[in-house]
mmCIF file of C-alpha atoms in Angstrom:
data_model
loop_
_atom_site.group_PDB
_atom_site.id
_atom_site.type_symbol
_atom_site.label_atom_id
_atom_site.label_comp_id
_atom_site.label_asym_id
_atom_site.label_seq_id
_atom_site.Cartn_x
_atom_site.Cartn_y
_atom_site.Cartn_z
ATOM 1 C CA MET A 1 16.721 -11.926 65.311
ATOM 2 C CA ASN A 2 17.910 -8.415 66.101
ATOM 3 C CA ARG A 3 20.140 -6.993 63.392
ATOM 4 C CA ALA A 4 21.898 -3.659 63.084
ATOM 5 C CA PRO A 5 19.597 -0.917 61.823
ATOM 6 C CA ALA A 6 19.877 0.351 58.277
ATOM 7 C CA ALA A 7 21.380 3.756 57.536
ATOM 8 C CA PRO A 8 18.991 6.709 57.666
ATOM 9 C CA LEU A 9 17.584 7.973 54.380
ATOM 10 C CA ASP A 10 18.804 11.497 53.680
ATOM 11 C CA THR A 11 16.713 12.636 50.711
ATOM 12 C CA VAL A 12 13.343 12.093 49.124
ATOM 13 C CA ALA A 13 15.217 10.807 46.056
ATOM 14 C CA ASP A 14 16.890 8.159 48.242
ATOM 15 C CA LEU A 15 13.494 7.120 49.609
ATOM 16 C CA MET A 16 11.931 6.967 46.150
ATOM 17 C CA ALA A 17 14.829 4.802 44.928
ATOM 18 C CA LEU A 18 14.409 2.460 47.907
ATOM 19 C CA LEU A 19 10.666 2.190 47.295
ATOM 20 C CA ALA A 20 11.303 1.450 43.603
ATOM 21 C CA ASP A 21 13.747 -1.279 44.697
ATOM 22 C CA CYS A 22 10.894 -2.867 46.634
ATOM 23 C CA HIS A 23 9.363 -3.960 43.318
ATOM 24 C CA ASP A 24 9.847 -7.727 43.179
ATOM 25 C CA ALA A 25 11.230 -7.683 46.746
ATOM 26 C CA TRP A 26 9.323 -9.719 49.295
ATOM 27 C CA ASP A 27 8.674 -9.563 53.023
ATOM 28 C CA MET A 28 10.352 -12.953 53.358
ATOM 29 C CA PRO A 29 13.430 -13.755 51.259
ATOM 30 C CA ASP A 30 11.978 -17.149 50.284
ATOM 31 C CA ARG A 31 8.652 -15.535 49.207
ATOM 32 C CA SER A 32 6.728 -17.537 51.797
ATOM 33 C CA GLY A 33 5.052 -14.405 53.156
ATOM 34 C CA ASP A 34 2.479 -12.095 51.630
ATOM 35 C CA PRO A 35 1.226 -12.745 48.068
ATOM 36 C CA VAL A 36 2.303 -9.324 46.723
ATOM 37 C CA ASP A 37 5.725 -7.675 46.630
ATOM 38 C CA ILE A 38 6.608 -4.953 49.131
ATOM 39 C CA LEU A 39 6.060 -2.067 46.688
ATOM 40 C CA ASP A 40 2.622 -3.285 45.637
ATOM 41 C CA HIS A 41 1.627 -3.961 49.242
ATOM 42 C CA ASP A 42 2.828 -0.566 50.468
ATOM 43 C CA ARG A 43 1.027 1.259 47.629
ATOM 44 C CA GLN A 44 -2.192 -0.644 48.395
ATOM 45 C CA CYS A 45 -1.872 0.308 52.050
ATOM 46 C CA ALA A 46 -1.260 3.977 51.194
ATOM 47 C CA GLU A 47 -4.261 3.988 48.833
ATOM 48 C CA LEU A 48 -6.553 2.606 51.526
ATOM 49 C CA LEU A 49 -5.332 5.236 53.974
ATOM 50 C CA ARG A 50 -5.753 8.012 51.383
ATOM 51 C CA ARG A 51 -9.340 6.865 50.844
ATOM 52 C CA ASP A 52 -10.195 6.556 54.548
ATOM 53 C CA HIS A 53 -8.035 9.394 55.955
ATOM 54 C CA PRO A 54 -7.727 11.952 53.134
ATOM 55 C CA ALA A 55 -6.564 14.775 55.408
ATOM 56 C CA ASP A 56 -3.716 12.828 57.051
ATOM 57 C CA ALA A 57 -0.763 12.870 54.639
ATOM 58 C CA GLU A 58 1.623 11.622 57.344
ATOM 59 C CA LEU A 59 -0.505 8.519 57.885
ATOM 60 C CA GLN A 60 -0.690 7.893 54.124
ATOM 61 C CA VAL A 61 3.095 8.201 53.786
ATOM 62 C CA ALA A 62 3.565 5.904 56.783
ATOM 63 C CA GLY A 63 1.438 3.375 54.910
ATOM 64 C CA LEU A 64 3.601 3.797 51.834
ATOM 65 C CA VAL A 65 6.852 3.152 53.725
ATOM 66 C CA HIS A 66 5.737 0.877 56.564
ATOM 67 C CA ASP A 67 7.368 -2.294 55.228
ATOM 68 C CA ILE A 68 10.669 -0.933 53.856
ATOM 69 C CA GLY A 69 12.371 -2.539 56.850
ATOM 70 C CA HIS A 70 11.899 -5.892 55.082
ATOM 71 C CA LYS A 71 14.051 -4.579 52.215
ATOM 72 C CA LEU A 72 16.579 -2.853 54.478
ATOM 73 C CA VAL A 73 17.171 -5.859 56.757
ATOM 74 C CA PRO A 74 15.862 -8.970 54.976
ATOM 75 C CA GLY A 75 14.607 -11.784 57.175
ATOM 76 C CA ASP A 76 14.082 -9.737 60.358
ATOM 77 C CA ASP A 77 10.292 -9.746 60.470
ATOM 78 C CA ALA A 78 10.119 -8.969 64.180
ATOM 79 C CA GLY A 79 12.322 -5.883 63.755
ATOM 80 C CA HIS A 80 11.189 -4.609 60.361
ATOM 81 C CA GLY A 81 9.057 -1.835 61.862
ATOM 82 C CA GLU A 82 11.973 -0.562 63.929
ATOM 83 C CA HIS A 83 14.362 -0.715 60.954
ATOM 84 C CA GLY A 84 11.955 1.191 58.726
ATOM 85 C CA ALA A 85 11.271 3.785 61.421
ATOM 86 C CA ALA A 86 14.977 4.410 61.979
ATOM 87 C CA ALA A 87 15.530 4.857 58.251
ATOM 88 C CA VAL A 88 12.768 7.473 57.753
ATOM 89 C CA ARG A 89 12.776 9.390 61.057
ATOM 90 C CA GLY A 90 15.175 12.143 59.970
ATOM 91 C CA LEU A 91 13.562 12.559 56.570
ATOM 92 C CA LEU A 92 9.846 12.196 57.324
ATOM 93 C CA GLY A 93 9.656 13.115 61.003
ATOM 94 C CA ASP A 94 8.856 11.468 64.297
ATOM 95 C CA ARG A 95 5.161 10.790 63.690
ATOM 96 C CA VAL A 96 5.689 8.906 60.423
ATOM 97 C CA ALA A 97 8.531 6.943 62.013
ATOM 98 C CA ARG A 98 6.429 6.102 65.079
ATOM 99 C CA LEU A 99 3.563 4.878 62.926
ATOM 100 C CA VAL A 100 5.933 2.669 60.938
ATOM 101 C CA GLU A 101 7.202 1.201 64.191
ATOM 102 C CA LEU A 102 3.734 0.925 65.738
ATOM 103 C CA HIS A 103 2.204 -1.055 62.867
ATOM 104 C CA VAL A 104 3.715 -4.208 64.419
ATOM 105 C CA VAL A 105 2.549 -3.195 67.901
ATOM 106 C CA ALA A 106 -0.955 -2.579 66.531
ATOM 107 C CA LYS A 107 -1.013 -6.096 65.087
ATOM 108 C CA ARG A 108 -0.327 -7.482 68.559
ATOM 109 C CA TYR A 109 -3.096 -5.257 69.975
ATOM 110 C CA LEU A 110 -5.688 -6.341 67.417
ATOM 111 C CA ALA A 111 -4.732 -9.999 67.875
ATOM 112 C CA ALA A 112 -5.547 -9.613 71.578
ATOM 113 C CA THR A 113 -8.677 -7.451 71.338
ATOM 114 C CA ASP A 114 -10.455 -8.227 68.075
ATOM 115 C CA SER A 115 -11.150 -11.926 67.547
ATOM 116 C CA ALA A 116 -12.606 -11.365 64.066
ATOM 117 C CA HIS A 117 -9.502 -9.442 63.000
ATOM 118 C CA ALA A 118 -7.225 -12.080 64.495
ATOM 119 C CA ALA A 119 -9.095 -14.847 62.685
ATOM 120 C CA ALA A 120 -8.796 -12.986 59.373
ATOM 121 C CA LEU A 121 -4.992 -12.597 59.571
ATOM 122 C CA SER A 122 -3.152 -14.210 56.697
ATOM 123 C CA GLU A 123 -1.314 -17.435 57.460
ATOM 124 C CA PHE A 124 1.964 -15.539 57.212
ATOM 125 C CA SER A 125 0.767 -12.838 59.643
ATOM 126 C CA ARG A 126 -0.329 -15.488 62.134
ATOM 127 C CA ARG A 127 3.116 -17.119 61.936
ATOM 128 C CA THR A 128 5.017 -13.858 62.363
ATOM 129 C CA LEU A 129 2.807 -12.723 65.231
ATOM 130 C CA VAL A 130 4.649 -15.202 67.440
ATOM 131 C CA ALA A 131 8.065 -13.732 66.529
ATOM 132 C CA GLN A 132 6.669 -10.233 67.112
ATOM 133 C CA GLY A 133 5.685 -10.978 70.706
ATOM 134 C CA GLY A 134 2.258 -12.568 70.306
ATOM 135 C CA PRO A 135 -1.027 -10.976 71.381
ATOM 136 C CA MET A 136 -0.644 -8.178 73.931
ATOM 137 C CA THR A 137 -1.135 -8.656 77.633
ATOM 138 C CA ALA A 138 -3.796 -6.665 79.487
ATOM 139 C CA ALA A 139 -1.153 -4.209 80.740
ATOM 140 C CA GLU A 140 0.232 -3.723 77.214
ATOM 141 C CA ILE A 141 -3.286 -3.151 75.885
ATOM 142 C CA ALA A 142 -3.997 -0.461 78.485
ATOM 143 C CA ALA A 143 -0.714 1.320 77.780
ATOM 144 C CA PHE A 144 -1.146 1.223 73.999
ATOM 145 C CA GLU A 145 -4.709 2.571 74.189
ATOM 146 C CA HIS A 146 -3.283 5.712 75.819
ATOM 147 C CA ASP A 147 -0.644 6.270 73.125
ATOM 148 C CA PRO A 148 -1.338 9.541 71.270
ATOM 149 C CA ASP A 149 -0.869 7.710 67.949
ATOM 150 C CA PHE A 150 -3.123 4.782 68.900
ATOM 151 C CA ALA A 151 -5.962 5.499 66.432
ATOM 152 C CA ALA A 152 -3.607 6.180 63.514
ATOM 153 C CA ALA A 153 -1.571 3.050 64.294
ATOM 154 C CA ILE A 154 -4.750 0.953 64.270
ATOM 155 C CA ALA A 155 -5.813 2.520 60.954
ATOM 156 C CA LEU A 156 -2.397 1.724 59.484
ATOM 157 C CA ARG A 157 -2.572 -1.854 60.735
ATOM 158 C CA ARG A 158 -6.029 -2.414 59.286
ATOM 159 C CA ALA A 159 -4.862 -1.050 55.928
ATOM 160 C CA ASP A 160 -1.753 -3.237 56.202
ATOM 161 C CA ASP A 161 -3.855 -6.359 56.637
ATOM 162 C CA ALA A 162 -6.221 -5.368 53.803
ATOM 163 C CA GLY A 163 -3.521 -4.359 51.310
ATOM 164 C CA LYS A 164 -2.475 -7.801 50.134
ATOM 165 C CA VAL A 165 -4.609 -8.246 47.030
ATOM 166 C CA VAL A 166 -2.915 -9.734 43.975
ATOM 167 C CA GLY A 167 -3.554 -7.602 40.891
ATOM 168 C CA LEU A 168 -5.307 -4.722 42.647
ATOM 169 C CA PRO A 169 -4.866 -1.571 40.544
ATOM 170 C CA VAL A 170 -3.064 1.185 42.458
ATOM 171 C CA ARG A 171 -1.495 4.492 41.543
ATOM 172 C CA PRO A 172 2.119 4.427 40.355
ATOM 173 C CA LEU A 173 4.861 5.276 42.806
ATOM 174 C CA ASP A 174 5.397 8.707 41.190
ATOM 175 C CA PHE A 175 1.892 9.723 42.303
ATOM 176 C CA TRP A 176 3.183 9.757 45.872
ATOM 177 C CA LEU A 177 6.249 11.966 45.238
ATOM 178 C CA PRO A 178 4.517 15.326 45.957
ATOM 179 C CA VAL A 179 2.877 13.872 49.079
ATOM 180 C CA ILE A 180 6.231 12.609 50.362
ATOM 181 C CA GLU A 181 7.857 15.967 49.553
ATOM 182 C CA ARG A 182 5.150 17.844 51.516
ATOM 183 C CA VAL A 183 5.564 15.563 54.535
ATOM 184 C CA ALA A 184 9.365 15.827 54.389
ATOM 185 C CA ALA A 185 9.159 19.630 54.133
ATOM 186 C CA THR A 186 7.007 19.905 57.261
ATOM 187 C CA ARG A 187 8.851 17.510 59.529
#
């Protein structure tokens, strides 16, 4: 399913409103996907990245916005990374947008190269992996390993897969406002 991309986000206020709208919004319209809503999942992901990569604000913000494509174009799991990247590129810069897009690519990479990671994927992630292209081929693996954002994309993917804990306490969305503003100001 390849749908038209969502309109770009023009301001940090627009992004914050979209993120707030992700409360009680789900990666699949019928709620058959992850066990937490998009906002909770994205905040968990950002928290994990803040803990593990405290000096990389762009990576943390990418974690916070990586699944907004589900809200922007509901039901397009295969394209949600591209939709989210297109929406934030002008506001948050190329690196954040690339990481949002690459979090799906990194899933395909890990499915092909890390059997323990692949086995630990949620049932929903295993189902959507097929729609997203399945595990990478050897040629795709070699190309992705040379991508300048490879390590950050893998970190984002690992946080993405770990950030699906029902009831996990995370910081409120407003905590992230100054971080988003700094990233937007330096794009």
